[in-house]
CSV table of C-alpha atoms in Angstrom, one decimal:
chain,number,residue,atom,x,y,z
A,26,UNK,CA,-21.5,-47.6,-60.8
A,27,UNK,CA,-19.1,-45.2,-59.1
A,28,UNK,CA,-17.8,-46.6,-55.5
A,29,UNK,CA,-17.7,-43.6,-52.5
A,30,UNK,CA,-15.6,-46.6,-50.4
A,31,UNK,CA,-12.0,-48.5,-50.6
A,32,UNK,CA,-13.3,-51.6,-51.5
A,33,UNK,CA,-16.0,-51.2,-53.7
A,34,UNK,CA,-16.1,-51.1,-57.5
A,35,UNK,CA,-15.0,-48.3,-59.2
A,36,UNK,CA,-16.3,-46.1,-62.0
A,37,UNK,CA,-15.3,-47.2,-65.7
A,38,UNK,CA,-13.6,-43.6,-65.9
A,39,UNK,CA,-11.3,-44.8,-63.2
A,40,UNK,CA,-10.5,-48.1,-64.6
A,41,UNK,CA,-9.6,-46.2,-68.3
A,42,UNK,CA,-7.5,-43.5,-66.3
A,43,UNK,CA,-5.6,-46.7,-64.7
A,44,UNK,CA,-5.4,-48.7,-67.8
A,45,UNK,CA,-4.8,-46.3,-70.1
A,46,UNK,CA,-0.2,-45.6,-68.6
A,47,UNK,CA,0.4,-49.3,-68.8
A,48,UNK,CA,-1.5,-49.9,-72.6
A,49,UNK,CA,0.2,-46.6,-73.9
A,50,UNK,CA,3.7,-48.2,-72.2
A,51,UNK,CA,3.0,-51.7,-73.9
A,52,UNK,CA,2.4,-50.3,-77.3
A,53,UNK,CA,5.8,-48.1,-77.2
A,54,UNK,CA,7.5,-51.5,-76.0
A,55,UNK,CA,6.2,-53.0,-79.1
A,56,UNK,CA,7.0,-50.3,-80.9
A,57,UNK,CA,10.6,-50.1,-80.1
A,58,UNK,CA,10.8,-53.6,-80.7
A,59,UNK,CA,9.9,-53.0,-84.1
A,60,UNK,CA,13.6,-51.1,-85.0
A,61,UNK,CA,16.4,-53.8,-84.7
A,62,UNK,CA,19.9,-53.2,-84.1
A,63,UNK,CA,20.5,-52.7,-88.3
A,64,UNK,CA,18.3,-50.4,-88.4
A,65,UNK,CA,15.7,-52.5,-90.1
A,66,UNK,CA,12.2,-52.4,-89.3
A,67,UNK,CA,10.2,-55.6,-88.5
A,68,UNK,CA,7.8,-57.1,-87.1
A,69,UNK,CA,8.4,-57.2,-83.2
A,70,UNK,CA,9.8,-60.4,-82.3
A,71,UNK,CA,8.9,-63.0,-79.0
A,72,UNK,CA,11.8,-60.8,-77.5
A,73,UNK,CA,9.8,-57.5,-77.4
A,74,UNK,CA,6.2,-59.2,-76.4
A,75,UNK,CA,8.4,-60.5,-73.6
A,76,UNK,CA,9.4,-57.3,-72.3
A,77,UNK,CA,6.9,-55.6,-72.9
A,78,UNK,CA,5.0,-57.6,-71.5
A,79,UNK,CA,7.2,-57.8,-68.1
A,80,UNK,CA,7.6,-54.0,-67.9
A,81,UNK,CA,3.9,-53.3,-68.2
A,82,UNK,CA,2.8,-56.0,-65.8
A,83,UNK,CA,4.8,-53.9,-63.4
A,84,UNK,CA,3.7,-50.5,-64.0
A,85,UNK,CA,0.1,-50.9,-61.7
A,86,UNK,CA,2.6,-51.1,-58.7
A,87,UNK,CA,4.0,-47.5,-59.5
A,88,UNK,CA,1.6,-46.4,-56.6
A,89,UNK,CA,1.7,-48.7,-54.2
A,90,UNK,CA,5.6,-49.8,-54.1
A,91,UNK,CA,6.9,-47.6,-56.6
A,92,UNK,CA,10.9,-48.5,-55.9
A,93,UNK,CA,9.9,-51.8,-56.5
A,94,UNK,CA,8.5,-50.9,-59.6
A,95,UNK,CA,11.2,-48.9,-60.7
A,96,UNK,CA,13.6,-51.7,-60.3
A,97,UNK,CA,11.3,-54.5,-62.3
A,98,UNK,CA,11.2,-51.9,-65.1
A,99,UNK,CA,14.9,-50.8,-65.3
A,100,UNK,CA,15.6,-54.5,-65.1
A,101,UNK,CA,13.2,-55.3,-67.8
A,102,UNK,CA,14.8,-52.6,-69.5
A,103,UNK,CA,18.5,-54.2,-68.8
A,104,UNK,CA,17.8,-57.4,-70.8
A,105,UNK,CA,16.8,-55.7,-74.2
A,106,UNK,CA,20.1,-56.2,-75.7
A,107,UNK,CA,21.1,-59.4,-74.4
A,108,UNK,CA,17.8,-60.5,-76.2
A,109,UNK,CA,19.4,-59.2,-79.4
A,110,UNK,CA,17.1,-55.8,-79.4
A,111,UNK,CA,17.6,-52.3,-79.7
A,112,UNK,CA,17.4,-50.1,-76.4
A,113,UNK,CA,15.8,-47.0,-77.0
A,114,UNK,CA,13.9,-44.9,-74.7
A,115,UNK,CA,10.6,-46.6,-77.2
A,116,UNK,CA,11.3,-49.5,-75.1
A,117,UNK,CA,12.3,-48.2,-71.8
A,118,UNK,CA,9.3,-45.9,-71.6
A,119,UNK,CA,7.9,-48.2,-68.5
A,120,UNK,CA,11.4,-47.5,-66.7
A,121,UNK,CA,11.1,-43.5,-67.4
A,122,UNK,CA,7.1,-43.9,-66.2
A,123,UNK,CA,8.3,-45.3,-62.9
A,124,UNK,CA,11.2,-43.1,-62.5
A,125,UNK,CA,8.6,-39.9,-62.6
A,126,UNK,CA,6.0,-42.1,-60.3
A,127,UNK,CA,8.9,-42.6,-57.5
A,128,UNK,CA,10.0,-39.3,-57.5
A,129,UNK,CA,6.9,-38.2,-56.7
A,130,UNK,CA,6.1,-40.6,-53.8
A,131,UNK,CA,9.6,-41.1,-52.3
A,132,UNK,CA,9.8,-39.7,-49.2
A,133,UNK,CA,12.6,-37.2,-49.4
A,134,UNK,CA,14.4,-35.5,-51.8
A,135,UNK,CA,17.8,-37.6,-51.9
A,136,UNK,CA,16.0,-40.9,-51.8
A,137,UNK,CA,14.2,-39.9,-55.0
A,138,UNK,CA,17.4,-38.5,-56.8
A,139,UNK,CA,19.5,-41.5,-55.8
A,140,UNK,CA,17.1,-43.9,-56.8
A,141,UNK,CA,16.6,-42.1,-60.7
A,142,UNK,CA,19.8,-41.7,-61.2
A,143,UNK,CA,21.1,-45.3,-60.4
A,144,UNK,CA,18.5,-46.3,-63.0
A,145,UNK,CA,19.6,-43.7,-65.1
A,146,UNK,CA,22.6,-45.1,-64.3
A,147,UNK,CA,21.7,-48.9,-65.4
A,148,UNK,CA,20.2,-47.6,-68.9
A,149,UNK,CA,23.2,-45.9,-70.0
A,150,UNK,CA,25.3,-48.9,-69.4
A,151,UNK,CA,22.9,-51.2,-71.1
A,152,UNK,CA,22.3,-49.1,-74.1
A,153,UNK,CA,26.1,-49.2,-75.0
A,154,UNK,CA,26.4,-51.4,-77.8
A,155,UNK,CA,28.2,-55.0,-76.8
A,156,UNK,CA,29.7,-55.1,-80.1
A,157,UNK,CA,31.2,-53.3,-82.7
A,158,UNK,CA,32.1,-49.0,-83.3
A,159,UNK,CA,30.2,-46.5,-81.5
A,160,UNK,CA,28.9,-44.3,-84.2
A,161,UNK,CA,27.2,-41.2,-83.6
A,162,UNK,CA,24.1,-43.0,-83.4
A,163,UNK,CA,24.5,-44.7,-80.8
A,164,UNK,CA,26.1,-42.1,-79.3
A,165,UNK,CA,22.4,-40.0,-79.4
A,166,UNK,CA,20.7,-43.1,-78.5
A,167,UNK,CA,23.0,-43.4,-75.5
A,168,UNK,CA,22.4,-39.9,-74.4
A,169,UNK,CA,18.8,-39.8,-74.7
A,170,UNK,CA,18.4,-43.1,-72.7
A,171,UNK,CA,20.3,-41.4,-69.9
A,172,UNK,CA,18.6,-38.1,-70.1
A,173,UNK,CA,15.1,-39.3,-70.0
A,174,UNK,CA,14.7,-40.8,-66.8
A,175,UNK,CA,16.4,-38.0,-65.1
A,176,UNK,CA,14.1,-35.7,-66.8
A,177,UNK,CA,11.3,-37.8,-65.8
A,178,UNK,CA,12.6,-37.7,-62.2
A,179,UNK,CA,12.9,-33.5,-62.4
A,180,UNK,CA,9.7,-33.0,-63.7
A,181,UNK,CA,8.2,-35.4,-60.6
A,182,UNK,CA,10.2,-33.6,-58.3
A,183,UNK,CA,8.4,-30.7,-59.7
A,184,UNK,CA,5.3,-31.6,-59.6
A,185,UNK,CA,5.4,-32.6,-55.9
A,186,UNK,CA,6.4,-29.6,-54.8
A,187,UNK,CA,3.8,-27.5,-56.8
A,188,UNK,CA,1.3,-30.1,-55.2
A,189,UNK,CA,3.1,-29.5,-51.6
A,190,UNK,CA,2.9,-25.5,-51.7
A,191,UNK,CA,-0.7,-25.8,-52.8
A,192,UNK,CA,-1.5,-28.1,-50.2
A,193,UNK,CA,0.5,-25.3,-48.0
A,194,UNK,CA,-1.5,-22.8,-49.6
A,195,UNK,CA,-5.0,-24.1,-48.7
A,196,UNK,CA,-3.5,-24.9,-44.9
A,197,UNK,CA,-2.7,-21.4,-44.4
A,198,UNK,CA,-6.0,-20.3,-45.9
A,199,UNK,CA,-7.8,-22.4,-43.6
A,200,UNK,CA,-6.2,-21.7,-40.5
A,201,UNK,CA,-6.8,-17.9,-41.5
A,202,UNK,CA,-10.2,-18.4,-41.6
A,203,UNK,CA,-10.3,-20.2,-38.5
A,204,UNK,CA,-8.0,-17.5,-37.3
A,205,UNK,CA,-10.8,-14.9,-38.6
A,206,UNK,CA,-13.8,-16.8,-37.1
A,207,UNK,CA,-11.9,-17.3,-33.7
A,208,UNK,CA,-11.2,-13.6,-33.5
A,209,UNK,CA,-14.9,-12.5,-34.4
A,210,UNK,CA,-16.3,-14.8,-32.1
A,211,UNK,CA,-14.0,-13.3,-29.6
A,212,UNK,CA,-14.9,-9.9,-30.2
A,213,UNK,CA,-18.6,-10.8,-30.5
A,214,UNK,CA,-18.2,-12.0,-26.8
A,215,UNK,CA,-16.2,-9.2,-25.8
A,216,UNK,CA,-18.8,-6.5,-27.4
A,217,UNK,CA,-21.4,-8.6,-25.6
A,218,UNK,CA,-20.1,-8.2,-21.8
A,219,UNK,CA,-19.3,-4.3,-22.7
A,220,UNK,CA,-23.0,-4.3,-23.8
A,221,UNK,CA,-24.4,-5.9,-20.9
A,222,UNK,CA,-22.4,-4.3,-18.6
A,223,UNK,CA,-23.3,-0.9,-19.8
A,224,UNK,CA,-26.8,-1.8,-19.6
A,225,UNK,CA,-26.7,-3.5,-16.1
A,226,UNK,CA,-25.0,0.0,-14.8
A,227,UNK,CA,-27.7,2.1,-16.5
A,228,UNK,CA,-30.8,-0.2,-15.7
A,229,UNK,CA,-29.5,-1.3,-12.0
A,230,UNK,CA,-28.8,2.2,-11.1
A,231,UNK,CA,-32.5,3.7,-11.9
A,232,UNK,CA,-34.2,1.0,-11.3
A,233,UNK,CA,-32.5,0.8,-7.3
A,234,UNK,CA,-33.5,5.0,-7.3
A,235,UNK,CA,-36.9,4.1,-8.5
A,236,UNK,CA,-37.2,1.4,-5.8
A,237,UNK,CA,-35.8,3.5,-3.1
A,238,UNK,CA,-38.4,6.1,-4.0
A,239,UNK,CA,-41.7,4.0,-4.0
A,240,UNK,CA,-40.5,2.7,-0.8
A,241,UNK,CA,-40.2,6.4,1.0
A,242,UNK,CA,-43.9,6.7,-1.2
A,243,UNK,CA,-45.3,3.8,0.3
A,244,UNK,CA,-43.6,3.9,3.8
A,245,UNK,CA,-45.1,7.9,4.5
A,246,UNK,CA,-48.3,7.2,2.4
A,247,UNK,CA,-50.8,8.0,5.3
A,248,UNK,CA,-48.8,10.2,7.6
A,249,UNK,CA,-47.6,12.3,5.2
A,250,UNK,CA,-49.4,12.9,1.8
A,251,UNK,CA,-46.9,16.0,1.1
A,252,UNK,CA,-43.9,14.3,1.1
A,253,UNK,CA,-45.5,11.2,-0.7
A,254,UNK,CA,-46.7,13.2,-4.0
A,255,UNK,CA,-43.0,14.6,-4.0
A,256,UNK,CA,-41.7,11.2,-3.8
A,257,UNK,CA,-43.7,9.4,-6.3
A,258,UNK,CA,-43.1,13.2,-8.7
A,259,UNK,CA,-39.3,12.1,-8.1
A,260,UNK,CA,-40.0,8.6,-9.3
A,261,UNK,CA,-41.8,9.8,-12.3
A,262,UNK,CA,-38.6,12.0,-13.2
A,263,UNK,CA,-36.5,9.3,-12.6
A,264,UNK,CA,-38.7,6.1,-14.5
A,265,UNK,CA,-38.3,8.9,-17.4
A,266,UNK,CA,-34.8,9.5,-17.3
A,267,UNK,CA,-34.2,5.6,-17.4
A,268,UNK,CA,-36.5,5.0,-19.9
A,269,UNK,CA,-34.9,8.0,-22.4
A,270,UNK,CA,-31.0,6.4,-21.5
A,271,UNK,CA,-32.6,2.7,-22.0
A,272,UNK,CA,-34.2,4.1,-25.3
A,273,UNK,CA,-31.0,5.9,-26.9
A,274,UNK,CA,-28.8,2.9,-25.7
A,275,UNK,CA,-31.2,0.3,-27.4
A,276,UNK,CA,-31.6,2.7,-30.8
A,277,UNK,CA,-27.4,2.4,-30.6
A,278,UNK,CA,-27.4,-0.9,-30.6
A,279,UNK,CA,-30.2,-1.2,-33.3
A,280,UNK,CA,-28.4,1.0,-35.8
A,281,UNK,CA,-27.2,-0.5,-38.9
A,282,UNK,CA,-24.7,2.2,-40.2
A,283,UNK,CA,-23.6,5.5,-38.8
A,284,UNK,CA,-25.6,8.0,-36.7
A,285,UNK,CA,-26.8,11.0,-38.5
A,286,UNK,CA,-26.6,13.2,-35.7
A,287,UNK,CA,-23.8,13.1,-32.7
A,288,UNK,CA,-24.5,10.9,-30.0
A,289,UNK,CA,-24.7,12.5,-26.5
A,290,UNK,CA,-21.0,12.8,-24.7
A,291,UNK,CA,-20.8,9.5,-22.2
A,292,UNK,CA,-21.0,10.8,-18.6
A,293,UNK,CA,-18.0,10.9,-16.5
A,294,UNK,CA,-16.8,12.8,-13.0
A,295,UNK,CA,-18.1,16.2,-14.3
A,296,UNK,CA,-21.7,14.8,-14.1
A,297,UNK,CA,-21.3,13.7,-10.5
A,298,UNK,CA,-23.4,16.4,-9.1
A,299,UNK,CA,-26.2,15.3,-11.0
A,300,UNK,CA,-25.5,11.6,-9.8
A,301,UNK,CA,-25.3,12.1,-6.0
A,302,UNK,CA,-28.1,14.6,-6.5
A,303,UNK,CA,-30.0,11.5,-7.4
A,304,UNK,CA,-29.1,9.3,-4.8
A,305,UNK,CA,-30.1,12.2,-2.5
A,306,UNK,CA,-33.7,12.0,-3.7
A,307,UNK,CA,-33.8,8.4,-2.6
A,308,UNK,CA,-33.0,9.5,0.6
A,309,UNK,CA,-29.0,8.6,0.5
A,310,UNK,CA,-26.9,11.5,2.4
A,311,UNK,CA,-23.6,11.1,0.2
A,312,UNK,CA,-20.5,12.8,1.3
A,313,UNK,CA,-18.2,13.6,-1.2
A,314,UNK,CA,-14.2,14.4,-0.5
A,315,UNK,CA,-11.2,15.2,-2.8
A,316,UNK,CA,-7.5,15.5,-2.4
A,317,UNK,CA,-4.3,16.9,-4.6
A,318,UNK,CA,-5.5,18.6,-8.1
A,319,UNK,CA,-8.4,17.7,-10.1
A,320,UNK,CA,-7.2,16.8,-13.8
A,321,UNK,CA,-8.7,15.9,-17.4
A,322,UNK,CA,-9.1,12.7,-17.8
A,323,UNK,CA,-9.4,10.4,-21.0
A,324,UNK,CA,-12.5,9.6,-21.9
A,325,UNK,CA,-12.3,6.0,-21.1
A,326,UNK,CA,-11.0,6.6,-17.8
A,327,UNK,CA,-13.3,9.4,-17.5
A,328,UNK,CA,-16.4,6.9,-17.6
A,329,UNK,CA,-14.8,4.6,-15.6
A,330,UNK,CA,-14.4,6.1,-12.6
A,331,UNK,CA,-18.2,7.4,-13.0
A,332,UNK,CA,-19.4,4.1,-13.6
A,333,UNK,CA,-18.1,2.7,-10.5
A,334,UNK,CA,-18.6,5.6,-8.5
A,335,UNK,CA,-22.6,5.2,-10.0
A,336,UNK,CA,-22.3,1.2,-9.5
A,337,UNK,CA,-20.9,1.4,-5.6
A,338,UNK,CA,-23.7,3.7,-4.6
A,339,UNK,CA,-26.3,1.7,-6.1
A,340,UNK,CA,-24.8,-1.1,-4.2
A,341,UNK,CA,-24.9,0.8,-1.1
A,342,UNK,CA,-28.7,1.5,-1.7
A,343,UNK,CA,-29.6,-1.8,-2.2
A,344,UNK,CA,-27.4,-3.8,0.3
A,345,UNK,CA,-25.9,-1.8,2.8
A,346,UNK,CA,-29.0,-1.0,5.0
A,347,UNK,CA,-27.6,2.4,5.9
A,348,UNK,CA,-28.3,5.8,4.8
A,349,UNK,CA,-25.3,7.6,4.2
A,350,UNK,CA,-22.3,7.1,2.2
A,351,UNK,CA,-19.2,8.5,1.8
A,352,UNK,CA,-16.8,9.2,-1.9
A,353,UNK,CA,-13.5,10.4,-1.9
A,354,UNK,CA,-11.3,11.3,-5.0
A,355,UNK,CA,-7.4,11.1,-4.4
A,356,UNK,CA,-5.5,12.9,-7.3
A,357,UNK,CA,-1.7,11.9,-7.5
A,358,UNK,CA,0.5,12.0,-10.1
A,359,UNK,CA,0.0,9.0,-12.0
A,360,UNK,CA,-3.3,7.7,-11.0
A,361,UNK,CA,-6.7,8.7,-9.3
A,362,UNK,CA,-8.0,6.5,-6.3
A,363,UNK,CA,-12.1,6.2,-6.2
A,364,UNK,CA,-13.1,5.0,-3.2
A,365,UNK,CA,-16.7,4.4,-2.1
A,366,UNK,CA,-17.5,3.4,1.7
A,367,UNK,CA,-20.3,2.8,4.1
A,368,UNK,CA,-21.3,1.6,7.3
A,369,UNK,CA,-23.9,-0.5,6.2
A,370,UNK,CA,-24.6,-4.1,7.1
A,371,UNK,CA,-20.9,-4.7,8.1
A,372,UNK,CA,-21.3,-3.0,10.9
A,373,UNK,CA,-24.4,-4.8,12.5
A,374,UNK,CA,-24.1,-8.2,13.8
A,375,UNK,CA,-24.6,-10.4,10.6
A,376,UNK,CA,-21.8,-12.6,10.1
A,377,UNK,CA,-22.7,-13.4,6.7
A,378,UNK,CA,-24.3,-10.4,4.4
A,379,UNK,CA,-25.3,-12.9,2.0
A,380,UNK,CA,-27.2,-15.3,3.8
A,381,UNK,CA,-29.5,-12.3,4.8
A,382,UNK,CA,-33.4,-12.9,4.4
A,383,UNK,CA,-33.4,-9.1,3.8
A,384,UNK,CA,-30.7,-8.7,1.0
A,385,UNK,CA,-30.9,-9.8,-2.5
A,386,UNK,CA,-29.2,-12.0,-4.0
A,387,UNK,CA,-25.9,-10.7,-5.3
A,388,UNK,CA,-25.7,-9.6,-9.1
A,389,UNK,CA,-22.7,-9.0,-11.3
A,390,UNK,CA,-21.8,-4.9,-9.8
A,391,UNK,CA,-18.4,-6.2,-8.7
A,392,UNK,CA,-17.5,-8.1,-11.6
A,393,UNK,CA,-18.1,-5.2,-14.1
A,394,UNK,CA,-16.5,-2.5,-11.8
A,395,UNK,CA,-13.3,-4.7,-11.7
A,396,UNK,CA,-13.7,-5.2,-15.4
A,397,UNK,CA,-13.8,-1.8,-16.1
A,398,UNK,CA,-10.7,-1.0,-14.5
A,399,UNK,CA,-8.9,-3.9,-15.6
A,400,UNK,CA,-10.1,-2.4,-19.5
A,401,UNK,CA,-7.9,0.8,-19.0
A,402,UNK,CA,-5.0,-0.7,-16.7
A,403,UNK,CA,-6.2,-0.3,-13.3
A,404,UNK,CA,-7.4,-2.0,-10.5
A,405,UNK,CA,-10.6,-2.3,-8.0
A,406,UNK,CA,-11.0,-3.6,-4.6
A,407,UNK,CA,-14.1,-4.7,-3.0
A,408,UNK,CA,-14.4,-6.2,0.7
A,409,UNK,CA,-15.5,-5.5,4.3
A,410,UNK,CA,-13.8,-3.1,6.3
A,411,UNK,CA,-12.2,-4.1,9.7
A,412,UNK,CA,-14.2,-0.7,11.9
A,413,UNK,CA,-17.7,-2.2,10.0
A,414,UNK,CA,-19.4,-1.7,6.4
A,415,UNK,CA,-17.9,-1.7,2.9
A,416,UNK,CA,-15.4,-0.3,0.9
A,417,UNK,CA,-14.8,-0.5,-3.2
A,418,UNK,CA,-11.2,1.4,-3.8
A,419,UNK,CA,-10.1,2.0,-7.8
A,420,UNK,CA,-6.7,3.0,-9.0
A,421,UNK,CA,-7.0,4.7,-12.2
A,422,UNK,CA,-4.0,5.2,-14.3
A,423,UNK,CA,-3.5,8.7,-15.0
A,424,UNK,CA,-1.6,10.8,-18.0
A,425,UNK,CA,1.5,12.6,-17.0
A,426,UNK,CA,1.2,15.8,-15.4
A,427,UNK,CA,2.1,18.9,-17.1
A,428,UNK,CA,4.8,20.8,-16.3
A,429,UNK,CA,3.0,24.5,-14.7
A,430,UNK,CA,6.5,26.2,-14.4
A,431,UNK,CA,8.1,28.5,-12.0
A,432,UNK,CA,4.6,30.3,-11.5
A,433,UNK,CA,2.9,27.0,-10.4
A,434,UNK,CA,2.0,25.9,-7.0
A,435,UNK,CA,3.8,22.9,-4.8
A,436,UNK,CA,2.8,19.5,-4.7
A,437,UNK,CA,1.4,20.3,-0.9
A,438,UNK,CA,0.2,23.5,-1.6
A,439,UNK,CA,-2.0,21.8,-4.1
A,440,UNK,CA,-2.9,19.5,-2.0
A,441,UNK,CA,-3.5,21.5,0.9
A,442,UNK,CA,-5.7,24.1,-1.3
A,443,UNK,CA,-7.9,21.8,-2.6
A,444,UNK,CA,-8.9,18.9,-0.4
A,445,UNK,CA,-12.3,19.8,0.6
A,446,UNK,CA,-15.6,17.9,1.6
A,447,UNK,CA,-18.8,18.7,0.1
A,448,UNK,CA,-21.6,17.0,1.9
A,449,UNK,CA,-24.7,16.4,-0.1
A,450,UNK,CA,-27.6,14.7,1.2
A,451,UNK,CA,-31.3,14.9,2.8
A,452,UNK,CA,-33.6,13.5,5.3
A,453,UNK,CA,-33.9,9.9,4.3
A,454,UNK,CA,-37.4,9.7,6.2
């Protein structure tokens, strides 16, 4: 019965894998003890059962204490001639076994080289006949006895370090995948604040000018039926428009693959007409102001600056209390500031907005306005002002300006040319 624990018993395949280096070493012992030192063949004497019988007994502590086995077995190995046998690498194959085991346990490099080559050492000495001429023989003998526990060692010292850059292999491999998992999981999260941010701006907005417009409905209901079927037309137009922007933003997210046909160009300050015309119909009177020269901007910029501008007015609708509102567009060289004020609640005698019974609770408007311009390298500002209301203030980084040459107009000519202040607004009865 196989054992999944330390202690418990092991499966016979184990047992024959163990068994199997120190019965192969015993049976080369014996068989080197069968050649004596004339060359003769024999039966193998007490000697060779002896050390055999040493060496092997030492060989099961290759893995555990491995320098110790190494020196039992080159000792064994040691006393073959003073027995009155022949020392060939037959009867030192437990020494050459433990030399390959410590190299590849020791724990560095020049332990594991000094260590094989002392007992590489102590075989060549030992193998040198004590009496007698050194023919050429002996000499071979000599050599090979030398030789094969530092090949043993190489080939260990090998093998550890294929074992070490495989084990460096699958490391790598699995901190790329965890590498690969952390960065979808990051960009998973990141793709879900874009989404819900988009949708929060989309929904919030029309949902606020649908609100705003069932309240004028419901508010001039019996004194004035005129002006309540144009209110409750204007919140038919906008529950549609919201529902045709949720629909194409939802069938977005719900596509597999690529669209077949272009998606519609995301908004940005060209459409604000159309969004303060909007606000107008829920009865905000927005002013709108710009300063220095109107420029292109990037796309991402672009919708940024709408976004907020879109996300501060709906704020205004829902918190402020007031009914007008004021934007103003600042055009420098290197940025754009948006800024959207009002004189809303901060002006009345409520010391704190949010513990208002009238207001609702806050949402996350702020949090994705100063996320958006953190995502293209600006930065928002949102608080009370000091003369009463609120104020949200962007800086948008801008491209360079183009050089308009000789021909072109000053910086305050600009300026003065084409600050202007468009009012738009209504009657917010």
């Amino acid at each position: 019965m196989a054992s999944t624990g330390g202690g418990g018993p092991r499966s016979p395949r184990t047992w024959w894998r163990r068994g199997s280096v120190p019965a192969t070493a015993f049976a080369l012992c014996l068989l080197g003890g069968v050649i004596q030192v004339d060359a003769t063949l024999s039966a193998p004497p007490l000697a060779a059962w002896f050390v055999a019988v040493v060496s092997c007994a030492a060989l099961p502590l290759r893995h555990r204490a491995p320098l110790a086995a190494l020196a039992a077995t080159t000792a064994a190995a040691a006393l073959v001639q003073p027995l009155g046998l022949l020392l060939s690498p037959l009867t030192a194959a437990p020494a050459v076994i433990t030399a390959y085991s410590y190299s590849l346990a020791a724990r560095t490099e020049r332990r594991a080289a000094g260590a094989v080559a002392l007992g590489a050492v102590v075989l060549l000495v030992a193998s040198i006949p004590l009496t007698g001429d050194l023919s050429w023989q002996d000499a071979s003998r000599i050599g090979a006895m030398a030789a094969f526990p530092l090949v043993a060692g190489v080939l260990g010292h090998s093998v550890r370090n294929r074992r070490a850059y495989l084990a460096a292999v699958e490391e790598r491999a699995r901190r790329a995948e965890e590498s690969r998992d952390t960065e979808a999981r990051r960009r998973v999260a990141e793709e879900r604040v874009r989404i819900a941010r988009e949708l929060h701006d989309l929904v919030a907005h029309q949902i606020t000018l649908a609100n705003a417009q069932a309240t004028v409905a419901a508010h001039l209901f019996d004194t004035r039926p005129e002006q309540t079927r144009k209110s409750l037309g204007e919140l038919i137009e906008t529950t549609g428009h919201a529902l045709d922007e949720l629909r194409a933003t939802v069938g977005l997210l719900r596509q597999s693959g690529d669209a077949a046909a272009p998606a519609e160009p995301a908004p940005g300050l060209s459409r604000l007409p159309t969004l303060i015309e909007s606000f107008h119909r829920a009865g905000l009177e927005v002013s709108v102001h710009q300063e220095g020269t109107a420029r292109p901007l990037p796309p991402g910029v672009d919708l940024t600056a709408y976004r907020i501008v879109q996300e501060a007015l709906t704020n205004v609708t829902k918190h402020s209390g007031t009914r007008s509102a004021r934007v103003r567009l600042a055009w420098n060289r290197d940025r754009v500031t948006v800024m959207v004020a009002d004189d809303g609640w901060g002006a009345r005698a409520v010391p704190n907005a949010s513990a208002s019974p009238d207001r609702p609770p806050p949402g996350f408007g702020l949090i994705g306005m100063r996320e958006r311009a953190t995502a293209v390298g600006g930065q928002l500002s949102a608080g009370r002002r000091a003369e009463g209301g609120f104020l949200v203030s962007a800086q948008l980084p801008l491209p360079p300006a183009k050089d308009t040459g000789a021909g072109g107009r000053s910086g305050a000519d600009r300026n003065s040319g084409d600050s202007g202040d468009d009012k738009v607004g209504g009657d917010a009865s």
